[in-house]
Coordinates of C-alpha atoms and ligand atoms in Angstrom, one line a residue:
Chain A
X1 CA -13.8 15.5 -38.3
X2 CA -16.5 17.9 -38.3
X3 CA -16.6 19.6 -34.7
X4 CA -20.3 21.6 -34.1
X5 CA -19.5 25.1 -33.2
X6 CA -20.9 25.7 -29.8
X7 CA -21.4 29.1 -29.9
X8 CA -23.8 28.9 -32.6
X9 CA -26.7 28.9 -31.1
X10 CA -28.6 26.5 -33.9
X11 CA -26.2 24.1 -32.9
X12 CA -26.6 24.3 -28.9
X13 CA -29.6 24.2 -29.5
X14 CA -29.7 21.2 -31.6
X15 CA -27.8 19.5 -29.3
X16 CA -30.1 20.5 -26.3
X17 CA -33.2 18.9 -27.4
X18 CA -31.8 15.6 -28.8
X19 CA -30.1 15.0 -25.6
X20 CA -33.2 16.0 -23.6
X21 CA -35.3 14.2 -25.9
X22 CA -33.1 10.8 -26.6
X23 CA -32.3 11.0 -22.6
X24 CA -36.9 10.9 -22.2
X25 CA -37.1 8.0 -24.8
X26 CA -34.0 5.5 -24.5
X27 CA -31.3 5.2 -22.0
X28 CA -32.2 7.1 -19.3
X29 CA -36.0 5.8 -19.8
X30 CA -35.8 4.3 -16.6
X31 CA -34.3 7.0 -14.6
X32 CA -36.6 8.1 -11.6
X33 CA -38.0 11.7 -12.6
X34 CA -34.9 13.4 -9.9
X35 CA -32.7 12.2 -12.3
X36 CA -34.3 12.8 -15.2
X37 CA -34.7 16.6 -13.7
X38 CA -31.3 16.3 -13.6
X39 CA -30.2 15.6 -16.7
X40 CA -32.5 18.4 -18.3
X41 CA -30.7 21.2 -16.2
X42 CA -27.8 19.5 -17.0
X43 CA -28.4 20.0 -21.1
X44 CA -29.5 23.2 -20.9
X45 CA -26.8 24.2 -18.8
X46 CA -24.0 24.0 -21.7
X47 CA -25.9 26.8 -23.2
X48 CA -23.4 28.1 -21.5
X49 CA -20.1 26.0 -22.1
X50 CA -18.6 28.0 -24.5
X51 CA -14.8 26.6 -24.2
X52 CA -12.5 24.6 -21.9
X53 CA -12.4 26.3 -18.7
X54 CA -9.3 24.6 -18.1
X55 CA -6.4 25.6 -16.2
X56 CA -3.5 26.0 -19.2
X57 CA -0.8 24.2 -17.3
X58 CA 2.4 23.6 -19.5
X59 CA 2.8 19.9 -20.5
X60 CA 5.8 20.5 -22.8
X61 CA 8.2 18.5 -20.6
X62 CA 6.2 16.0 -19.4
X63 CA 6.3 11.6 -21.4
X64 CA 3.6 9.7 -20.8
X65 CA 5.3 6.4 -20.1
X66 CA 4.2 3.0 -19.6
X67 CA 3.8 -0.6 -18.5
X68 CA 2.1 -3.3 -19.3
X69 CA 0.3 -4.5 -16.4
X70 CA -1.0 -8.0 -17.0
X71 CA -3.6 -9.7 -19.3
X72 CA -5.1 -6.9 -21.5
X73 CA -4.1 -4.0 -19.3
X74 CA -1.4 -1.0 -19.7
X75 CA -0.6 1.9 -16.8
X76 CA 0.2 4.9 -18.4
X77 CA 1.0 7.9 -16.2
X78 CA 2.0 11.7 -17.1
X79 CA 0.9 14.1 -15.5
X80 CA -2.9 13.7 -13.5
X81 CA -4.2 10.5 -12.5
X82 CA -3.1 7.1 -14.0
X83 CA -4.6 6.3 -17.5
X84 CA -5.5 2.7 -17.5
X85 CA -5.8 1.1 -20.9
X86 CA -7.3 -2.6 -22.1
X87 CA -6.2 -3.3 -25.7
X88 CA -7.6 -6.5 -27.6
X89 CA -9.4 -7.7 -31.0
X90 CA -12.3 -5.5 -30.4
X91 CA -10.5 -2.0 -29.7
X92 CA -9.3 0.1 -26.9
X93 CA -10.9 1.1 -23.9
X94 CA -9.6 3.9 -21.8
X95 CA -9.6 4.4 -18.3
X96 CA -9.2 8.7 -17.2
X97 CA -7.7 10.8 -19.6
X98 CA -5.3 12.8 -17.7
X99 CA -5.8 17.1 -18.9
X100 CA -6.7 18.1 -22.0
X101 CA -3.0 19.0 -22.7
X102 CA -2.0 15.5 -22.5
X103 CA -4.0 14.2 -24.5
X104 CA -2.7 14.1 -28.2
X105 CA 1.0 12.4 -25.7
X106 CA -2.1 9.9 -24.6
X107 CA -3.2 9.1 -28.2
X108 CA -0.2 9.1 -29.6
X109 CA 1.3 6.5 -26.8
X110 CA -2.2 4.5 -27.1
X111 CA -1.7 4.0 -31.0
X112 CA 1.8 3.1 -29.8
X113 CA 0.5 0.3 -27.6
X114 CA -2.4 -0.7 -29.6
X115 CA -0.8 -0.4 -33.2
X116 CA -2.8 2.1 -33.8
X117 CA -6.6 0.5 -32.9
X118 CA -9.9 1.9 -32.9
X119 CA -10.4 3.5 -29.1
X120 CA -13.8 2.9 -28.4
X121 CA -14.7 2.9 -25.2
X122 CA -13.5 5.9 -22.4
X123 CA -14.3 5.8 -18.4
X124 CA -14.1 8.0 -16.5
X125 CA -13.6 7.0 -12.5
X126 CA -15.2 10.6 -11.3
X127 CA -15.4 13.7 -12.3
X128 CA -12.0 15.4 -11.6
X129 CA -10.4 17.6 -14.2
X130 CA -7.3 15.6 -14.0
X131 CA -9.1 12.6 -14.8
X132 CA -11.1 13.9 -17.6
X133 CA -9.4 16.6 -19.3
X134 CA -8.4 14.9 -22.2
X135 CA -11.9 13.4 -23.0
X136 CA -12.9 15.2 -25.6
X137 CA -9.6 14.4 -27.5
X138 CA -9.5 11.1 -26.5
X139 CA -13.2 10.6 -28.0
X140 CA -12.7 12.6 -30.8
X141 CA -9.5 10.1 -32.8
X142 CA -11.8 7.0 -31.1
X143 CA -14.6 5.7 -33.2
X144 CA -17.6 3.6 -31.4
X145 CA -19.3 1.0 -33.6
X146 CA -22.8 3.3 -34.2
X147 CA -25.7 1.2 -35.2
X148 CA -28.5 -0.7 -33.2
X149 CA -29.8 1.1 -30.5
X150 CA -26.4 2.7 -30.5
X151 CA -27.5 4.8 -33.3
X152 CA -29.0 7.6 -31.2
X153 CA -25.4 9.2 -30.1
X154 CA -24.3 9.6 -33.2
X155 CA -26.9 12.2 -33.6
X156 CA -26.3 14.7 -30.2
X157 CA -22.5 13.7 -30.5
X158 CA -20.4 15.5 -32.6
X159 CA -22.4 16.9 -35.7
X160 CA -21.2 13.6 -37.6
X161 CA -18.1 12.8 -35.9
X162 CA -17.9 9.1 -34.6
X163 CA -16.4 9.5 -31.3
X164 CA -15.6 6.4 -28.4
X165 CA -18.8 6.8 -26.2
X166 CA -17.7 8.3 -22.8
X167 CA -19.1 6.1 -19.6
X168 CA -19.3 7.7 -16.1
X169 CA -21.8 7.5 -13.0
X170 CA -24.3 9.5 -13.1
X171 CA -23.3 11.5 -10.5
X172 CA -19.7 12.2 -12.1
X173 CA -21.9 13.4 -15.1
X174 CA -23.6 16.2 -12.9
X175 CA -20.5 17.0 -11.6
X176 CA -18.9 17.7 -15.7
X177 CA -21.3 18.9 -16.6
X178 CA -21.9 21.4 -13.8
X179 CA -19.0 22.0 -11.9
X180 CA -19.3 24.2 -8.7
X181 CA -16.9 26.5 -10.2
X182 CA -16.1 27.7 -13.7
X183 CA -17.7 26.8 -16.8
X184 CA -18.4 23.1 -17.7
X185 CA -16.2 21.9 -20.7
X186 CA -17.9 21.4 -23.6
X187 CA -20.3 18.8 -24.4
X188 CA -18.4 16.6 -26.6
X189 CA -16.1 16.1 -23.0
X190 CA -19.2 15.1 -20.8
X191 CA -19.5 11.3 -19.5
X192 CA -23.3 10.8 -21.1
X193 CA -23.1 7.2 -20.8
X194 CA -23.9 7.0 -17.0
X195 CA -25.6 4.7 -14.8
X196 CA -26.9 5.6 -11.4
X197 CA -27.5 2.1 -9.9
X198 CA -24.6 0.2 -8.0
X199 CA -22.9 -1.9 -10.7
X200 CA -22.3 -1.5 -14.2
X201 CA -21.8 -4.5 -16.4
X202 CA -19.6 -4.4 -20.1
X203 CA -18.1 -7.1 -22.3
X204 CA -15.1 -5.8 -24.3
X205 CA -12.3 -7.5 -26.2
X206 CA -13.4 -10.8 -24.5
X207 CA -13.4 -10.5 -21.1
X208 CA -16.2 -9.5 -18.1
X209 CA -15.6 -5.5 -17.2
X210 CA -17.6 -4.7 -14.3
X211 CA -18.1 -0.5 -12.5
X212 CA -18.6 -0.5 -9.0
X213 CA -19.9 2.2 -7.7
X214 CA -18.3 3.3 -4.7
X215 CA -20.6 5.3 -2.6
X216 CA -19.8 8.8 -0.7
X217 CA -15.8 8.3 -1.1
X218 CA -13.3 10.7 -2.8
X219 CA -16.6 12.0 -4.4
X220 CA -20.5 10.7 -4.4
X221 CA -19.3 9.5 -8.5
X222 CA -16.2 7.3 -8.0
X223 CA -16.1 3.6 -9.8
X224 CA -14.2 0.7 -9.1
X225 CA -13.2 -0.5 -13.1
X226 CA -13.2 -4.3 -12.4
X227 CA -11.4 -6.2 -15.7
X228 CA -12.5 -9.5 -14.5
X229 CA -10.1 -11.6 -16.7
X230 CA -7.3 -9.5 -17.3
X231 CA -7.3 -9.3 -12.9
X232 CA -7.0 -5.7 -13.1
X233 CA -8.9 -3.1 -11.5
X234 CA -8.4 0.6 -11.9
X235 CA -9.2 2.3 -8.8
X236 CA -9.6 6.3 -9.3
X237 CA -8.3 8.1 -6.6
X238 CA -10.7 6.3 -3.4
X239 CA -6.9 4.8 -3.6
X240 CA -4.2 6.7 -3.7
X241 CA -0.6 5.8 -2.7
X242 CA 1.3 9.0 -3.7
X243 CA -0.5 11.1 -0.7
X244 CA -3.4 11.1 1.6
X245 CA -6.4 11.2 -0.5
X246 CA -8.0 14.2 -1.0
X247 CA -12.0 13.0 0.5
X248 CA -13.5 15.6 -1.6
X249 CA -16.4 16.4 0.7
X250 CA -18.3 19.8 -1.5
X251 CA -18.3 16.9 -4.5
X252 CA -20.2 14.1 -1.6
X253 CA -16.8 13.0 -0.1
X254 CA -16.3 11.4 3.3
X255 CA -14.1 9.5 5.2
X256 CA -16.0 6.4 5.8
X257 CA -16.6 5.8 2.2
X258 CA -12.7 5.6 1.1
X259 CA -12.4 3.3 4.1
X260 CA -15.2 0.9 2.5
X261 CA -13.8 1.2 -1.0
X262 CA -10.6 0.4 0.2
X263 CA -12.3 -2.5 2.0
X264 CA -14.0 -3.2 -1.2
X265 CA -10.6 -3.4 -3.5
X266 CA -9.5 -5.8 -0.6
X267 CA -13.1 -8.4 -1.0
X268 CA -12.5 -8.2 -4.4
X269 CA -8.8 -8.3 -5.3
X270 CA -6.7 -12.1 -4.6
X271 CA -3.2 -12.6 -4.4
X272 CA -1.4 -15.1 -6.2
X273 CA 1.3 -16.2 -3.2
X274 CA 2.3 -14.7 -0.1
X275 CA 0.4 -12.2 -0.3
X276 CA 1.6 -11.1 -3.1
X277 CA 0.8 -10.0 -7.2
X278 CA -2.9 -12.2 -8.5
X279 CA -5.1 -8.6 -9.0
X280 CA -3.4 -6.0 -9.2
X281 CA -4.7 -2.2 -8.3
X282 CA -3.9 0.8 -10.9
X283 CA -4.5 4.0 -8.4
X284 CA -5.3 7.1 -9.0
X285 CA -2.5 8.7 -8.3
X286 CA 1.1 6.5 -7.3
X287 CA 2.7 3.4 -8.4
X288 CA 0.8 -0.2 -9.2
X289 CA 0.3 -2.0 -6.4
X290 CA -1.6 -5.3 -5.3
X291 CA -3.7 -6.2 -2.0
X292 CA -1.2 -6.3 0.3
X293 CA -0.7 -2.2 -0.6
X294 CA -4.3 -1.5 -0.5
X295 CA -4.3 -3.3 2.9
X296 CA -1.6 -1.2 4.2
X297 CA -3.6 2.1 3.0
X298 CA -7.0 0.7 4.6
X299 CA -4.8 -0.2 7.7
X300 CA -3.9 3.6 7.9
X301 CA -7.1 5.7 7.1
X302 CA -8.4 2.7 9.7
X303 CA -5.8 3.5 12.5
X304 CA -5.9 7.5 11.9
X305 CA -10.1 7.8 11.3
X306 CA -10.0 5.4 14.7
X307 CA -7.5 7.9 16.7
X308 CA -9.5 11.0 15.5
X309 CA -12.6 9.6 15.7
X310 CA -11.9 8.4 20.1
X311 CA -10.9 11.9 20.5
X312 CA -13.8 13.4 19.0
X313 CA -15.9 11.5 21.0
X314 CA -13.6 12.8 24.4
X315 CA -15.2 16.4 23.1
X316 CA -11.9 17.4 22.3
X317 CA -11.7 20.4 19.0
X318 CA -10.4 20.0 15.9
X319 CA -7.3 22.4 17.0
X320 CA -6.8 19.5 19.5
X321 CA -6.9 16.8 17.1
X322 CA -4.7 18.5 15.0
X323 CA -2.2 19.3 18.2
X324 CA -2.4 15.9 19.1
X325 CA -0.6 14.7 15.8
X326 CA -3.2 11.7 14.8
X327 CA -1.3 11.1 11.4
X328 CA 2.3 11.5 13.1
X329 CA 3.6 7.9 12.1
X330 CA 2.0 8.3 7.9
X331 CA 3.2 11.9 7.2
X332 CA 6.3 11.4 5.9
X333 CA 4.7 8.7 3.3
X334 CA 1.8 10.1 2.5
X335 CA 1.8 13.9 4.5
X336 CA 2.1 17.2 2.6
X337 CA 1.7 20.4 3.6
X338 CA 0.2 21.6 1.3
X339 CA -1.8 21.2 -2.5
X340 CA -4.6 18.6 -2.7
X341 CA -4.6 15.7 -0.3
X342 CA -2.4 17.9 2.6
X343 CA -2.0 16.5 6.1
X344 CA -4.1 19.3 7.7
X345 CA -7.0 19.0 5.4
X346 CA -7.1 15.8 5.4
X347 CA -6.8 15.6 9.3
X348 CA -9.7 18.5 9.1
X349 CA -12.0 16.5 6.9
X350 CA -11.7 13.4 8.7
X351 CA -12.6 14.9 12.1
X352 CA -15.6 16.3 10.2
X353 CA -16.7 13.1 9.2
X354 CA -17.0 11.1 12.4
X355 CA -16.9 13.7 15.4
X356 CA -20.2 13.3 17.3
X357 CA -23.4 15.3 15.8
X358 CA -24.0 18.7 17.5
X359 CA -26.8 18.2 19.5
X360 CA -30.2 19.4 17.7
X361 CA -30.9 23.2 18.6
X362 CA -34.2 22.6 19.3
X363 CA -33.0 20.0 22.6
X364 CA -32.0 23.1 23.9
X365 CA -35.1 24.8 23.4
X366 CA -37.3 22.3 25.3
X367 CA -35.3 22.6 28.4
X368 CA -36.2 25.3 29.3
Chain B
X1 CA 38.4 -2.3 -20.7
X2 CA 37.8 -4.6 -23.0
X3 CA 39.5 -7.7 -21.0
X4 CA 37.9 -6.6 -17.8
X5 CA 35.1 -6.6 -19.8
X6 CA 35.5 -10.1 -21.0
X7 CA 36.4 -11.7 -17.5
X8 CA 34.0 -14.3 -17.0
X9 CA 31.8 -13.7 -13.9
X10 CA 32.8 -17.4 -13.1
X11 CA 35.9 -16.2 -12.1
X12 CA 34.8 -14.6 -9.0
X13 CA 34.0 -17.6 -5.5
X14 CA 31.1 -19.3 -5.6
X15 CA 28.4 -18.0 -3.7
X16 CA 25.6 -20.8 -4.7
X17 CA 24.8 -23.9 -2.2
X18 CA 22.6 -24.1 1.0
X19 CA 23.1 -22.6 4.0
X20 CA 22.0 -23.1 7.6
X21 CA 21.8 -19.5 9.6
X22 CA 24.2 -19.6 13.1
X23 CA 22.1 -17.5 15.3
X24 CA 24.5 -16.6 18.0
X25 CA 23.8 -12.7 17.0
X26 CA 20.6 -11.5 18.4
X27 CA 19.7 -15.1 18.6
X28 CA 16.8 -13.6 21.4
X29 CA 15.2 -11.3 19.0
X30 CA 15.8 -14.1 16.7
X31 CA 14.6 -17.0 17.6
X32 CA 11.8 -16.7 20.5
X33 CA 11.2 -12.9 19.8
X34 CA 11.7 -9.4 20.5
X35 CA 9.6 -7.9 23.9
X36 CA 7.0 -6.0 22.7
X37 CA 8.8 -1.7 23.3
X38 CA 12.1 -3.1 22.4
X39 CA 13.6 -0.4 20.6
X40 CA 16.9 0.3 22.0
X41 CA 20.1 0.9 20.0
X42 CA 17.7 1.3 17.2
X43 CA 18.4 4.7 14.9
X44 CA 14.1 5.0 14.9
X45 CA 12.8 8.6 13.8
X46 CA 9.3 9.1 16.1
X47 CA 7.0 8.6 13.8
X48 CA 8.3 5.1 13.7
X49 CA 8.2 4.7 17.6
X50 CA 4.7 6.4 17.2
X51 CA 3.8 3.4 14.4
X52 CA 5.1 0.6 16.8
X53 CA 3.7 2.1 20.0
X54 CA 0.2 1.8 18.0
X55 CA 0.5 -1.6 16.7
X56 CA -0.8 -4.4 17.9
X57 CA 0.2 -8.2 17.1
X58 CA -3.4 -9.3 16.8
X59 CA -3.7 -7.4 13.0
X60 CA -1.3 -11.2 12.0
X61 CA -5.1 -12.5 13.0
X62 CA -6.2 -10.6 9.9
X63 CA -7.1 -12.8 6.9
X64 CA -4.6 -10.4 4.7
X65 CA -1.9 -10.4 6.7
X66 CA -0.9 -13.7 7.8
X67 CA 0.7 -15.2 4.9
X68 CA 2.6 -12.5 4.3
X69 CA 6.7 -13.7 4.2
X70 CA 9.1 -11.6 5.8
X71 CA 10.4 -8.7 3.6
X72 CA 14.4 -9.3 2.1
X73 CA 14.7 -6.4 5.3
X74 CA 13.8 -9.0 7.7
X75 CA 14.0 -12.8 6.2
X76 CA 18.0 -13.3 6.5
X77 CA 17.5 -12.1 10.2
X78 CA 14.6 -15.0 10.7
X79 CA 14.7 -18.2 10.7
X80 CA 14.9 -21.3 7.9
X81 CA 18.1 -22.8 5.8
X82 CA 18.7 -20.4 3.0
X83 CA 19.5 -21.6 -0.6
X84 CA 21.6 -19.2 -3.5
X85 CA 21.3 -20.4 -6.8
X86 CA 23.3 -19.0 -10.0
X87 CA 21.5 -18.3 -13.0
X88 CA 23.6 -18.8 -16.2
X89 CA 23.3 -17.8 -19.5
X90 CA 23.7 -20.8 -21.1
X91 CA 25.2 -19.5 -24.9
X92 CA 28.3 -17.5 -22.5
X93 CA 27.9 -18.8 -19.7
X94 CA 28.0 -15.8 -17.6
X95 CA 25.6 -15.4 -14.5
X96 CA 23.5 -13.1 -15.7
X97 CA 21.6 -13.9 -11.5
X98 CA 21.5 -15.4 -8.2
X99 CA 18.5 -16.4 -6.7
X100 CA 18.2 -16.3 -3.1
X101 CA 15.5 -18.6 -1.2
X102 CA 14.7 -19.0 2.5
X103 CA 12.6 -21.5 3.3
X104 CA 9.7 -19.5 6.0
X105 CA 6.9 -18.4 3.7
X106 CA 9.0 -19.3 0.6
X107 CA 10.8 -15.7 1.0
X108 CA 12.5 -15.9 -2.8
X109 CA 14.5 -13.3 -4.9
X110 CA 16.8 -12.7 -7.6
X111 CA 19.8 -10.4 -7.6
X112 CA 20.3 -9.4 -11.3
X113 CA 24.1 -9.5 -12.2
X114 CA 23.0 -8.4 -16.3
X115 CA 23.5 -5.1 -15.6
X116 CA 19.5 -3.8 -15.7
X117 CA 18.4 -0.8 -14.6
X118 CA 15.8 -1.0 -11.7
X119 CA 11.7 -0.2 -12.6
X120 CA 10.6 3.1 -13.0
X121 CA 9.1 4.6 -9.6
X122 CA 5.2 3.2 -10.7
X123 CA 6.5 -0.2 -10.8
X124 CA 4.6 -2.6 -8.5
X125 CA 7.0 -3.3 -5.1
X126 CA 7.5 -6.3 -3.8
X127 CA 8.2 -8.3 -0.4
X128 CA 11.6 -8.7 -1.5
X129 CA 12.5 -6.0 -3.5
X130 CA 14.3 -5.3 -7.2
X131 CA 17.5 -6.4 -6.2
X132 CA 20.8 -5.6 -9.0
X133 CA 24.2 -7.2 -7.8
X134 CA 27.4 -6.3 -8.7
X135 CA 31.7 -8.0 -7.0
X136 CA 33.4 -5.6 -5.4
X137 CA 36.4 -7.8 -5.0
X138 CA 35.5 -10.6 -3.5
X139 CA 32.1 -9.4 -2.2
X140 CA 28.8 -9.3 -3.5
X141 CA 27.4 -6.3 -3.1
X142 CA 23.4 -6.2 -3.3
X143 CA 21.2 -3.0 -4.2
X144 CA 17.8 -3.3 -3.7
X145 CA 14.7 -0.9 -4.4
X146 CA 10.4 -1.3 -4.6
X147 CA 9.8 -3.1 -1.4
X148 CA 6.6 -2.7 0.2
X149 CA 6.3 -1.3 3.3
X150 CA 7.7 -4.0 5.9
X151 CA 9.6 -4.0 8.6
X152 CA 12.8 -4.7 9.9
X153 CA 11.8 -6.3 13.8
X154 CA 8.7 -7.9 14.7
X155 CA 7.5 -5.7 17.5
X156 CA 5.9 -3.6 15.3
X157 CA 8.8 -1.2 14.1
X158 CA 8.4 -0.8 10.1
X159 CA 10.1 -0.1 7.0
X160 CA 7.9 2.4 4.3
X161 CA 7.8 1.3 0.5
X162 CA 10.4 4.0 0.2
X163 CA 13.3 1.5 2.3
X164 CA 15.9 1.1 0.6
X165 CA 18.7 -1.7 1.3
X166 CA 22.0 -2.5 0.5
X167 CA 24.0 -5.9 1.9
X168 CA 27.3 -7.2 1.7
X169 CA 28.2 -11.4 1.1
X170 CA 31.3 -11.6 2.4
X171 CA 32.4 -15.6 2.2
X172 CA 35.0 -17.0 4.2
X173 CA 35.3 -20.7 3.6
X174 CA 32.6 -22.4 4.1
X175 CA 30.8 -19.0 6.0
X176 CA 29.0 -16.3 4.6
X177 CA 29.1 -13.3 6.6
X178 CA 26.4 -11.1 5.4
X179 CA 25.6 -7.5 6.1
X180 CA 22.5 -5.7 5.5
X181 CA 22.3 -1.1 5.2
X182 CA 18.5 -0.2 5.6
X183 CA 17.8 3.3 4.9
X184 CA 14.1 4.5 5.2
X185 CA 13.5 8.6 4.8
X186 CA 10.6 7.9 7.1
X187 CA 11.4 5.4 9.5
X188 CA 15.3 5.7 10.1
X189 CA 17.3 8.7 11.4
X190 CA 20.6 6.6 10.1
X191 CA 21.1 3.9 8.2
X192 CA 20.4 0.5 10.3
X193 CA 23.1 -2.1 10.1
X194 CA 23.1 -6.3 11.2
X195 CA 25.3 -8.5 11.0
X196 CA 24.2 -12.4 10.3
X197 CA 26.2 -15.4 9.5
X198 CA 25.4 -18.8 7.4
X199 CA 27.4 -21.8 7.2
X200 CA 26.9 -23.7 3.9
X201 CA 25.7 -27.5 4.2
X202 CA 26.2 -30.5 2.8
X203 CA 22.9 -31.1 1.6
X204 CA 21.2 -29.2 -0.6
X205 CA 18.1 -28.8 1.3
X206 CA 14.4 -26.9 1.0
X207 CA 11.1 -27.6 1.4
X208 CA 7.9 -26.4 0.4
X209 CA 5.6 -23.2 2.7
X210 CA 2.4 -23.4 1.4
X211 CA 0.5 -20.6 3.0
X212 CA -3.8 -20.0 2.6
X213 CA -5.6 -17.6 5.4
X214 CA -7.9 -18.8 8.2
X215 CA -10.6 -16.7 10.0
X216 CA -8.7 -16.6 12.7
X217 CA -11.0 -14.5 15.2
X218 CA -14.8 -13.2 13.7
X219 CA -14.5 -9.6 13.3
X220 CA -16.8 -6.8 11.9
X221 CA -15.7 -6.2 8.2
X222 CA -13.1 -3.9 8.0
X223 CA -12.0 -3.4 11.6
X224 CA -8.6 -3.3 12.4
X225 CA -6.6 -3.9 15.4
X226 CA -4.2 -1.4 16.9
X227 CA -3.8 0.6 20.6
X228 CA -5.2 4.1 20.1
X229 CA -2.7 6.6 22.0
X230 CA -3.2 7.0 25.4
X231 CA -4.3 3.7 26.4
X232 CA -1.5 1.2 29.1
X233 CA -0.4 -1.1 25.6
X234 CA 0.3 2.1 23.4
X235 CA 3.3 2.7 25.7
X236 CA 5.3 -0.9 25.7
X237 CA 8.6 0.5 26.1
X238 CA 8.0 1.2 30.1
X239 CA 6.6 -2.1 30.6
X240 CA 10.0 -3.6 28.9
X241 CA 12.6 -1.0 30.9
X242 CA 11.1 -1.7 34.3
X243 CA 11.1 -5.5 33.3
X244 CA 15.2 -5.5 32.7
X245 CA 15.4 -2.4 34.6
X246 CA 16.7 -0.2 32.4
X247 CA 15.9 3.7 31.5
X248 CA 12.9 3.7 29.5
X249 CA 14.5 6.3 27.1
X250 CA 16.6 3.7 26.7
X251 CA 13.9 0.9 25.7
X252 CA 12.1 3.8 23.2
X253 CA 15.6 3.7 21.1
X254 CA 16.6 6.0 18.8
X255 CA 20.1 6.6 17.5
X256 CA 21.6 7.9 20.5
X257 CA 21.0 5.1 22.4
X258 CA 23.3 3.0 20.1
X259 CA 26.8 4.8 21.2
X260 CA 28.9 4.4 24.3
X261 CA 28.4 8.2 24.8
X262 CA 24.3 7.0 26.0
X263 CA 25.5 3.8 28.2
X264 CA 27.6 6.3 30.4
X265 CA 25.0 8.8 30.6
X266 CA 22.0 6.5 31.5
X267 CA 22.2 4.8 34.8
X268 CA 20.2 2.2 35.4
X269 CA 16.6 2.9 36.4
X270 CA 17.1 1.3 39.9
X271 CA 19.8 3.5 40.8
X272 CA 18.2 6.9 39.8
X273 CA 15.0 6.5 41.8
X274 CA 17.0 7.3 44.8
X275 CA 17.8 10.5 43.3
X276 CA 13.9 11.9 42.2
Ligands
LIG1 ZN1 -10.1 13.4 -8.0

């Protein structure tokens, strides 16, 4: 497959022009002016994309392991976020792609499980690098059916290649294409097939798949991927049972958005019997779960949120709240001293999310 | 080695049958139910105590909490008869598994006897967990992992899903002595050990126990009942201690409250008031 050299100015120009033209004419033609402006800006920014800025982590000793969940769904673990794949007669659909350095191992395992069926779609649950890092390689290993109104895809993707489509919420594309720090990944890694409304429907491998936006939760671009026939939800990082949630405030996340997302999952899941089995939920990180596990997580988040809100409304400072140890009962299971989702940061972000707003500055002026 | 491996499993004592629980151990806790705030003699961590103090029985009115069965870390101490059956490989006639079924909420478990490994850490957890068994002499030893976050007493003393359980089924005539040992790195400072008895019955008897939830209390979406720290409800051990005239430190539990040294040191609360 021919990969265009993004260092070549002519190639970059062709990519940008094609993408912008297409965005105006076709898939994004119904987008608001704001969305269109964002897209143009995002497109222009790829002129700076000269290569993957991903950290070089060593994945040599990490194996990809997989487990059949039910129906057409498998769960894959390795390094980074959990991967969900759906296998059927139409091919393979992949939800999240871990890191670039894991991509070859993921592709090998996907091929082993599917018997070499083509990867048609990648869906990103959100923008974080441990969930989208393998996008480029896995998309390139795949093949989409290019005809009809999909034909435009081929023009700007890989200059003759025919990769899998990459789907995400619009806000995830914006954050991948314009990272707060560092260079964006190559254009081929971007989820350019986006939606900006509350849900997107697909039908693939004989089952309905619903992509459900969870506003301002872990980030501002989280989606649940609900495989209705297989009865499995791939939840991304709005549901993690390995640690406290990482409320990425800088990327639009909020505690109340995560709690709302957990309640949405509980609405969608139906236990088979005695609050067990039935709908399975693949978390962004951690082990395979069902509704009861999400209920435990929702209860934990709600109770901690309520405690911190109670203290904040009594006028306690963040330091006072931390000293009160409002997470003591859950720290052993979900807490961490350092790293993403660490306890201190979690408490701080919950506090900032629930504390009463500071009185407006001009109130004091009026009183004077 | 060859002859030992070929020893038919049926040479072990037969633990199958239908049993009634014998309720003389901890009857007050098991039938009427424990008081809130009674953690005496239990090796709980500070985190477990905080969790239990925050626990509100109203939690069980939420539809998503109503049909939870007892986890295997409690069910053997609950009510309802126990049926133990064997699963036999039709070719070798060896017992490849036992199943246990406790009536209330149909607590069904398989205890694998075929040497299979436990699932990987990313596999789902269940209320009864994943159990494997082996014979040590005439004692069936069962190891259980992959438990859901459950409980070991019905007053908010919870377990996390990191808990593990080791059981021993010891048969004396028509009685099984069941011993369990629960470990939880988060909520127990040392293993919690409890025993219960089961009496073999002449008749096999089991009835189904379906469950479907109803809306018992209309609530705002996402509301989770719990006791906020600092409220009277969040200090249930104080009321329990006063009611039973025991020191509140005893009611609050912890491993030290299980030992005779603590009993000798702790004076009844009524006797201490004059010393203050
Ligand atoms: Zn994330």
